[in-house]
mmCIF file of C-alpha atoms in Angstrom:
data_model
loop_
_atom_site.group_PDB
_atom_site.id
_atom_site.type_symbol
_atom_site.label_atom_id
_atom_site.label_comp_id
_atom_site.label_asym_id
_atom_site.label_seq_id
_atom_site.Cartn_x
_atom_site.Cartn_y
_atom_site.Cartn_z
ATOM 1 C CA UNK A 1 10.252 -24.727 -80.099
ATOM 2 C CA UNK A 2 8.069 -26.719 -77.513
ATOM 3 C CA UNK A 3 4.632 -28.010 -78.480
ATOM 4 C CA UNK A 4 1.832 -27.564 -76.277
ATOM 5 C CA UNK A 5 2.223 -30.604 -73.869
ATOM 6 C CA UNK A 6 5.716 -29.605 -73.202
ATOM 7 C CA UNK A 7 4.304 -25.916 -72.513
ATOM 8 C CA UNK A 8 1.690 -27.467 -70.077
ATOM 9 C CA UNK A 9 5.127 -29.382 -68.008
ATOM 10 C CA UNK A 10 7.112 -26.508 -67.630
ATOM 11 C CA UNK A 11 5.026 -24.119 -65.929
ATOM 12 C CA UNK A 12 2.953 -20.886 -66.888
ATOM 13 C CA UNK A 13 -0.023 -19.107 -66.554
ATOM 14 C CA UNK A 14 -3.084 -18.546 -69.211
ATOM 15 C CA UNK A 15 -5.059 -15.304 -68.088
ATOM 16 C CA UNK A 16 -8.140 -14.295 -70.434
ATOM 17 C CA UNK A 17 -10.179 -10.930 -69.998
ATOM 18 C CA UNK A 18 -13.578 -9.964 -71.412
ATOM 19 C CA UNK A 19 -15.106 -7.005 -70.747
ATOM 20 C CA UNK A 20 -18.412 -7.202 -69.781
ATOM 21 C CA UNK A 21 -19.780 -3.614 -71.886
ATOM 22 C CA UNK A 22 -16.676 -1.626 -73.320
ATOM 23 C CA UNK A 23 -14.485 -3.100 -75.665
ATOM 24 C CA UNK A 24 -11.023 -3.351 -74.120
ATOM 25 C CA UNK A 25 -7.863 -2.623 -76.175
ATOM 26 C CA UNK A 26 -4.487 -4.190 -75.565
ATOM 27 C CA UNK A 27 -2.839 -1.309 -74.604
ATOM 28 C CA UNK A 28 -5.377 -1.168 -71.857
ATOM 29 C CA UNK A 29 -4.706 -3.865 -70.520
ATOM 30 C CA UNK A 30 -0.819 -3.713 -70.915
ATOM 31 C CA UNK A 31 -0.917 -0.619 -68.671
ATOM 32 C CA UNK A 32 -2.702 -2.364 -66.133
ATOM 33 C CA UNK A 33 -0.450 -5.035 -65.702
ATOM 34 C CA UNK A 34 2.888 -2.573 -66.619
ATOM 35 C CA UNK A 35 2.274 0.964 -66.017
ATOM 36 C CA UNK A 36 2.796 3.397 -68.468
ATOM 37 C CA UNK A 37 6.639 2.836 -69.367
ATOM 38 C CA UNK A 38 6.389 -0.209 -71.642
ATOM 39 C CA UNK A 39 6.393 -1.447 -75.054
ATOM 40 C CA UNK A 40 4.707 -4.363 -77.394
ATOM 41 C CA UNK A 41 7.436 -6.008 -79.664
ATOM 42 C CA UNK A 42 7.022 -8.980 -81.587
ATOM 43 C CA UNK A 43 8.989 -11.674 -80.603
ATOM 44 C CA UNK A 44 8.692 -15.408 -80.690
ATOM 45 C CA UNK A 45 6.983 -16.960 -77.826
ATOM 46 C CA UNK A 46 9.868 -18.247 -75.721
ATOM 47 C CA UNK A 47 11.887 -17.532 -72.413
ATOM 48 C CA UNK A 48 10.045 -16.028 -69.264
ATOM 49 C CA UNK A 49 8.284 -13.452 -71.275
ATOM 50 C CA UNK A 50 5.095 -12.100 -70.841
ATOM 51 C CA UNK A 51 2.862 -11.990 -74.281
ATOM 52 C CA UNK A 52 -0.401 -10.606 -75.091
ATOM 53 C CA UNK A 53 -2.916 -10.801 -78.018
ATOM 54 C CA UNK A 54 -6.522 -10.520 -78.490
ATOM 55 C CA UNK A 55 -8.594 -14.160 -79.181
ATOM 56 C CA UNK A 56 -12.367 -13.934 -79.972
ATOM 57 C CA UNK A 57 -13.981 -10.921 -77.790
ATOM 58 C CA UNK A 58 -11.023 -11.481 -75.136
ATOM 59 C CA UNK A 59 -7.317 -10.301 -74.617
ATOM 60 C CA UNK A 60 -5.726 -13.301 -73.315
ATOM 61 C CA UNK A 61 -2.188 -13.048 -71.275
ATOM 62 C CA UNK A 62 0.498 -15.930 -71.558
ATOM 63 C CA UNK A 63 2.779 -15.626 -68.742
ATOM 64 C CA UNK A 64 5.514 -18.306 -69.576
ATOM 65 C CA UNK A 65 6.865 -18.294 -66.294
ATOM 66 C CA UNK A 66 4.086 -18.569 -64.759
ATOM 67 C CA UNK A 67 4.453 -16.171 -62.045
ATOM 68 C CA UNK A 68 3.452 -12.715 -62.950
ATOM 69 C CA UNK A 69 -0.309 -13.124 -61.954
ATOM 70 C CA UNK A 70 -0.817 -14.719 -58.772
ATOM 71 C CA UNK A 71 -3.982 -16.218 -57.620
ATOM 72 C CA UNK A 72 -2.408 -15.913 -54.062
ATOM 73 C CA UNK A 73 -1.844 -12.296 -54.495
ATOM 74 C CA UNK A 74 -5.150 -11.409 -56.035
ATOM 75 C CA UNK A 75 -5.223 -7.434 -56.089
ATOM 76 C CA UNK A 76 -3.833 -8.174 -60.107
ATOM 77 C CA UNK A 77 -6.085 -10.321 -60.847
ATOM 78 C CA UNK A 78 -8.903 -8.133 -59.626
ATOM 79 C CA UNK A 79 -7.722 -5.191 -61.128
ATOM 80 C CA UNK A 80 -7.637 -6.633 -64.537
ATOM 81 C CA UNK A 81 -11.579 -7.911 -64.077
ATOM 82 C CA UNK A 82 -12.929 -4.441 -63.515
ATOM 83 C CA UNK A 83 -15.412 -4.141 -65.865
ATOM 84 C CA UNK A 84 -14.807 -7.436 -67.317
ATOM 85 C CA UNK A 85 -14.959 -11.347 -66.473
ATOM 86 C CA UNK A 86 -11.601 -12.845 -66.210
ATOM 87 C CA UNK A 87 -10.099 -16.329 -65.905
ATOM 88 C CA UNK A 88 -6.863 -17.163 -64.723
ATOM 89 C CA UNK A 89 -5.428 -20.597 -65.332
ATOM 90 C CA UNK A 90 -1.634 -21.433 -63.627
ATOM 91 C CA UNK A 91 0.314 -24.922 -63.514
ATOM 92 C CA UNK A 92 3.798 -25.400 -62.693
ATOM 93 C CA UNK A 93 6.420 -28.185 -62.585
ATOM 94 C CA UNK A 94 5.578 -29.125 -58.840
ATOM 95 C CA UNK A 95 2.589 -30.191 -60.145
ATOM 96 C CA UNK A 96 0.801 -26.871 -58.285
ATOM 97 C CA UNK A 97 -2.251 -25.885 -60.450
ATOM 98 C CA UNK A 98 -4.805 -23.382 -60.182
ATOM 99 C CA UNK A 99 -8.194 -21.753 -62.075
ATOM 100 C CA UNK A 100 -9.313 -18.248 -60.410
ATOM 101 C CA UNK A 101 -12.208 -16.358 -61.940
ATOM 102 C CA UNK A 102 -12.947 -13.015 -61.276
ATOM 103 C CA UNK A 103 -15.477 -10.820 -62.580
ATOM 104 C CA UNK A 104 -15.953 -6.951 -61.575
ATOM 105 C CA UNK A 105 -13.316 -6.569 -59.912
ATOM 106 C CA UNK A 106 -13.792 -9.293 -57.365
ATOM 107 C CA UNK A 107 -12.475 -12.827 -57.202
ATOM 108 C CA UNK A 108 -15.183 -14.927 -57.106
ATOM 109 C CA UNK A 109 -13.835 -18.309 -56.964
ATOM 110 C CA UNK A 110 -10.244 -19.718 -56.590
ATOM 111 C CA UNK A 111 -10.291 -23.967 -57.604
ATOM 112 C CA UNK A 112 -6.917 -25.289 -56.446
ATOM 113 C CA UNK A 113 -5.858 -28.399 -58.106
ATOM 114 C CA UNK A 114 -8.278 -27.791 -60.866
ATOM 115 C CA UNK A 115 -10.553 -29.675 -58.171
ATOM 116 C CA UNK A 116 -13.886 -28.613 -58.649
ATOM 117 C CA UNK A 117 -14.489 -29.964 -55.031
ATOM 118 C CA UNK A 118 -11.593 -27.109 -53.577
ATOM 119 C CA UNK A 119 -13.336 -24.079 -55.235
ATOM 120 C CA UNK A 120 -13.100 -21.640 -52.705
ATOM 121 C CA UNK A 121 -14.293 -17.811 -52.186
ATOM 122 C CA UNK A 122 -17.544 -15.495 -52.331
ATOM 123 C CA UNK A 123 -18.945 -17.524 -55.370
ATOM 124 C CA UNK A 124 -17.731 -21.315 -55.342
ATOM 125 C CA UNK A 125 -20.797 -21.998 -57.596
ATOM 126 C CA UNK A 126 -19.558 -19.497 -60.037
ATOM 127 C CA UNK A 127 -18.670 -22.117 -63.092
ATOM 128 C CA UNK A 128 -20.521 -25.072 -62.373
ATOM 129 C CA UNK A 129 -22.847 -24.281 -65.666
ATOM 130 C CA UNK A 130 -19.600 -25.181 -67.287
ATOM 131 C CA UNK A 131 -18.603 -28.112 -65.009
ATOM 132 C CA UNK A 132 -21.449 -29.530 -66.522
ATOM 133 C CA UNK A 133 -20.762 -30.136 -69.609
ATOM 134 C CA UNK A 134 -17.777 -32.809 -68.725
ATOM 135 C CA UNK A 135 -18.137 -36.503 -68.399
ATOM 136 C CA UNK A 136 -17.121 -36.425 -64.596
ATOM 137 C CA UNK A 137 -18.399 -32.898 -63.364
ATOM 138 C CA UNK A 138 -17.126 -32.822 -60.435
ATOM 139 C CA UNK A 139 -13.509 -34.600 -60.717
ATOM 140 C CA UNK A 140 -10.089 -33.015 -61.181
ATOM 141 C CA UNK A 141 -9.489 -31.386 -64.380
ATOM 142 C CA UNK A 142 -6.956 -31.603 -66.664
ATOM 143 C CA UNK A 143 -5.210 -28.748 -67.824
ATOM 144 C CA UNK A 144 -6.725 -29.463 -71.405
ATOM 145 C CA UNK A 145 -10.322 -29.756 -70.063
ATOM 146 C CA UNK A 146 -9.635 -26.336 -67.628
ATOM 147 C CA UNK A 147 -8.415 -24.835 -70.771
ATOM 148 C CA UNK A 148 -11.370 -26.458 -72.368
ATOM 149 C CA UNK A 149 -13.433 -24.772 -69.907
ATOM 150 C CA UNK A 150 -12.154 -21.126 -70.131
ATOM 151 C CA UNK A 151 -12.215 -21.167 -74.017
ATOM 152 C CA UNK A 152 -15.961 -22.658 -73.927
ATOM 153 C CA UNK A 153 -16.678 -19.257 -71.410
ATOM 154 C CA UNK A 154 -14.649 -16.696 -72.745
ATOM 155 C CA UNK A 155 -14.374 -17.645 -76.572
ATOM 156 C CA UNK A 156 -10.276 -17.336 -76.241
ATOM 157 C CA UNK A 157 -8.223 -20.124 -77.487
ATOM 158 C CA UNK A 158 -4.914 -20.766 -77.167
ATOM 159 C CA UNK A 159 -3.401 -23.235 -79.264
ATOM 160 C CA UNK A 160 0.348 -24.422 -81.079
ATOM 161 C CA UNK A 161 -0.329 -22.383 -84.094
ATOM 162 C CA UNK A 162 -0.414 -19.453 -81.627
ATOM 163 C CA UNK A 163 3.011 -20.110 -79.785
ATOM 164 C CA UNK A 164 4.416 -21.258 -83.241
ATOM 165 C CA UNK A 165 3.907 -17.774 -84.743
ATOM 166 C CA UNK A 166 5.547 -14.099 -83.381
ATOM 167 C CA UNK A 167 3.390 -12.423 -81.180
ATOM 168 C CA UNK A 168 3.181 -9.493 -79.316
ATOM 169 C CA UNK A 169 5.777 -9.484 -76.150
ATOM 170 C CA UNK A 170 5.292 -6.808 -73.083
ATOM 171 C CA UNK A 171 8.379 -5.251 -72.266
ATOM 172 C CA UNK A 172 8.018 -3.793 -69.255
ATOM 173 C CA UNK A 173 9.939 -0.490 -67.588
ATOM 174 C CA UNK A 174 11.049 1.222 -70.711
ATOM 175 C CA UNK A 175 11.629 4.738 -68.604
ATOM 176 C CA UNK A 176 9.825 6.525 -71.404
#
């Protein structure tokens, strides 16, 4: 089993989703991201699986692959934030990383590079009361301090206990 550092090397994507009024239930979110024809099975948290689970008042999504939520294809991303906030964390071997935050319905700000400096879109000023609170505001992040960031804002965490224990894998197209 890899630890969290080798997690962070390989590639993946981190995407937590609060509602904003109504509580939100995992199957909810499953069938945004899947459709109707799928199925939750615990499995251990491996392969190029997608897994879901609910952490503090947020679902969080671990996409292991890293691929299934693009911030450059943002209509996902923006579906899942309807009625809720939603961050979106991604990092790959190439070294590409990426924080998007939506809320609504609407992307509000995409920060390539984890550069504060490169946040982009209709609200670029969206987490600076978070930015804040680091020792260098306004510096690259590390994937621990973005991760950092979007547990201090959403109350998700992800952590090795987590991916050391089964959890709850979407399997997708089930033709039921």
């Amino acid at each position: 089993m890899l630890n969290v550092a080798q997690w962070l090397d390989v590639g993946m994507s981190w995407t937590v989703i609060q509602p904003l009024a109504e509580p939100m239930e995992i199957e909810d979110v499953v069938e945004l991201i899947a459709g109707p024809d799928y199925e939750l099975r615990e499995a251990e948290v491996e392969g190029d699986d997608v897994f879901v689970d609910e952490s503090g008042p947020s679902i969080m999504l671990l996409d292991l692959e890293g691929g299934f939520l693009s911030p450059y294809e943002p209509a996902g991303l923006e579906r899942l934030s309807l009625g809720a906030r939603l961050w979106n964390l991604s990092w790959n071997v190439n070294g590409g990383s990426c924080l998007v935050y939506a809320a609504d319905g609407r992307v509000r700000l995409t920060m390539s590079e984890l550069d504060p400096r490169e946040a982009r879109g209709p609200d670029p000023h969206a987490l600076d009361h978070l930015l804040r609170f680091l020792p260098e505001p306004f510096t690259r992040l590390s994937h621990a301090s973005a991760m950092a960031l979007v547990e201090m804002d959403s109350g998700a965490h992800l952590d090795v206990e987590w991916l050391d224990a089964p959890q709850l894998k979407v399997i997708f197209n089930t033709g039921g």
